[in-house]
Amino acid sequence: MSLSSCATIVSGGSPKIILDGDVDEHVTIVTEKQVYNDVTLPYQVKVNRHAIDGQCITIKSDNYEYKDVMLEKKVNEWTFGNIIFGGLIGWGVDLLTNCVSKPSHTRYSVVKTEKQK
């Protein structure tokens, strides 16, 4: 029973990603999970575990425009442990908590352009 839902136990909670780039000012980062005001890059943010695929992260500043970061998902490797050790119950728990997927990357590079005046 302790191994059922391995992915939920190991990867539970909100996934974290790092946003990085050639940014020389403080920015505001908006995820579906939280708003991070007045931060500098690189910065680690939490994203919504549910509906990872297509989730949009917006970055705002006074001097630049930033291309939105679009998340993609991939299969969480711990899910396979449930199939082997936890059976259908563990796999079902992971499905309910959406721990069967995670962001395809843990680090994203942001792209900036000058704001149009």
GROMACS .gro file of C-alpha atoms in nm:
model
  117
    1MET     CA    1   0.000   0.000   0.000
    2SER     CA    2   0.288   0.239   0.067
    3LEU     CA    3   0.399   0.217  -0.296
    4SER     CA    4   0.055   0.278  -0.441
    5SER     CA    5   0.040   0.616  -0.610
    6CYS     CA    6   0.420   0.659  -0.636
    7ALA     CA    7   0.394   0.958  -0.868
    8THR     CA    8   0.156   1.137  -0.633
    9ILE     CA    9   0.384   1.079  -0.334
   10VAL     CA   10   0.705   1.176  -0.516
   11SER     CA   11   0.571   1.450  -0.745
   12GLY     CA   12   0.268   1.569  -0.552
   13GLY     CA   13   0.195   1.935  -0.515
   14SER     CA   14   0.250   2.198  -0.779
   15PRO     CA   15   0.521   2.139  -1.038
   16LYS     CA   16   0.798   2.399  -1.041
   17ILE     CA   17   0.978   2.541  -1.342
   18ILE     CA   18   1.254   2.798  -1.378
   19LEU     CA   19   1.219   3.099  -1.606
   20ASP     CA   20   1.547   3.238  -1.729
   21GLY     CA   21   1.669   3.479  -1.993
   22ASP     CA   22   1.865   3.791  -2.075
   23VAL     CA   23   1.656   4.020  -1.857
   24ASP     CA   24   1.809   4.313  -1.673
   25GLU     CA   25   1.503   4.444  -1.490
   26HIS     CA   26   1.240   4.336  -1.241
   27VAL     CA   27   0.938   4.166  -1.393
   28THR     CA   28   0.596   4.036  -1.295
   29ILE     CA   29   0.526   3.671  -1.372
   30VAL     CA   30   0.168   3.545  -1.393
   31THR     CA   31   0.092   3.172  -1.382
   32GLU     CA   32  -0.244   3.002  -1.335
   33LYS     CA   33  -0.127   2.925  -0.982
   34GLN     CA   34   0.014   3.256  -0.859
   35VAL     CA   35   0.137   3.609  -0.941
   36TYR     CA   36   0.504   3.689  -0.870
   37ASN     CA   37   0.561   4.064  -0.848
   38ASP     CA   38   0.893   4.249  -0.875
   39VAL     CA   39   1.123   3.949  -0.931
   40THR     CA   40   1.443   3.904  -1.128
   41LEU     CA   41   1.528   3.614  -1.357
   42PRO     CA   42   1.615   3.335  -1.319
   43TYR     CA   43   1.314   3.266  -1.100
   44GLN     CA   44   1.134   2.948  -0.998
   45VAL     CA   45   0.754   2.947  -1.024
   46LYS     CA   46   0.478   2.699  -0.943
   47VAL     CA   47   0.241   2.597  -1.219
   48ASN     CA   48  -0.100   2.436  -1.210
   49ARG     CA   49  -0.067   2.056  -1.211
   50HIS     CA   50  -0.402   2.014  -1.389
   51ALA     CA   51  -0.413   2.098  -1.760
   52ILE     CA   52  -0.036   2.141  -1.794
   53ASP     CA   53  -0.052   2.112  -2.171
   54GLY     CA   54  -0.110   2.457  -2.318
   55GLN     CA   55  -0.083   2.639  -1.986
   56CYS     CA   56   0.034   2.996  -2.046
   57ILE     CA   57   0.280   3.192  -1.834
   58THR     CA   58   0.288   3.567  -1.889
   59ILE     CA   59   0.579   3.798  -1.810
   60LYS     CA   60   0.529   4.175  -1.784
   61SER     CA   61   0.761   4.470  -1.734
   62ASP     CA   62   0.777   4.845  -1.792
   63ASN     CA   63   1.039   4.838  -2.069
   64TYR     CA   64   0.998   4.514  -2.263
   65GLU     CA   65   0.738   4.281  -2.405
   66TYR     CA   66   0.787   3.911  -2.348
   67LYS     CA   67   0.665   3.618  -2.550
   68ASP     CA   68   0.431   3.403  -2.341
   69VAL     CA   69   0.572   3.071  -2.225
   70MET     CA   70   0.347   2.783  -2.326
   71LEU     CA   71   0.388   2.462  -2.128
   72GLU     CA   72   0.377   2.115  -2.273
   73LYS     CA   73   0.343   1.796  -2.075
   74LYS     CA   74   0.518   1.463  -2.074
   75VAL     CA   75   0.459   1.140  -1.886
   76ASN     CA   76   0.586   1.130  -1.530
   77GLU     CA   77   0.820   0.829  -1.507
   78TRP     CA   78   0.698   0.748  -1.155
   79THR     CA   79   0.365   0.649  -1.307
   80PHE     CA   80   0.525   0.330  -1.439
   81GLY     CA   81   0.613   0.235  -1.081
   82ASN     CA   82   0.242   0.233  -1.004
   83ILE     CA   83   0.166   0.003  -1.291
   84ILE     CA   84   0.429  -0.242  -1.163
   85PHE     CA   85   0.396  -0.203  -0.784
   86GLY     CA   86   0.076  -0.018  -0.705
   87GLY     CA   87  -0.159  -0.166  -0.960
   88LEU     CA   88  -0.479   0.000  -1.066
   89ILE     CA   89  -0.542   0.170  -0.732
   90GLY     CA   90  -0.211   0.357  -0.733
   91TRP     CA   91  -0.246   0.444  -1.100
   92GLY     CA   92  -0.601   0.568  -1.034
   93VAL     CA   93  -0.480   0.796  -0.755
   94ASP     CA   94  -0.216   0.939  -0.988
   95LEU     CA   95  -0.479   0.997  -1.256
   96LEU     CA   96  -0.705   1.180  -1.010
   97THR     CA   97  -0.421   1.403  -0.889
   98ASN     CA   98  -0.280   1.441  -1.244
   99CYS     CA   99   0.060   1.320  -1.129
  100VAL     CA  100   0.080   1.105  -1.442
  101SER     CA  101   0.208   1.410  -1.627
  102LYS     CA  102   0.458   1.686  -1.563
  103PRO     CA  103   0.597   1.983  -1.758
  104SER     CA  104   0.815   1.867  -2.047
  105HIS     CA  105   1.094   2.103  -1.936
  106THR     CA  106   1.203   2.231  -1.596
  107ARG     CA  107   1.375   2.541  -1.740
  108TYR     CA  108   1.233   2.783  -1.998
  109SER     CA  109   1.414   3.071  -2.165
  110VAL     CA  110   1.210   3.388  -2.208
  111VAL     CA  111   1.236   3.611  -2.514
  112LYS     CA  112   1.205   3.989  -2.486
  113THR     CA  113   1.150   4.269  -2.738
  114GLU     CA  114   1.143   4.645  -2.698
  115LYS     CA  115   0.799   4.787  -2.623
  116GLN     CA  116   0.642   4.987  -2.904
  117LYS     CA  117   0.608   5.350  -2.797
   0.00000   0.00000   0.00000
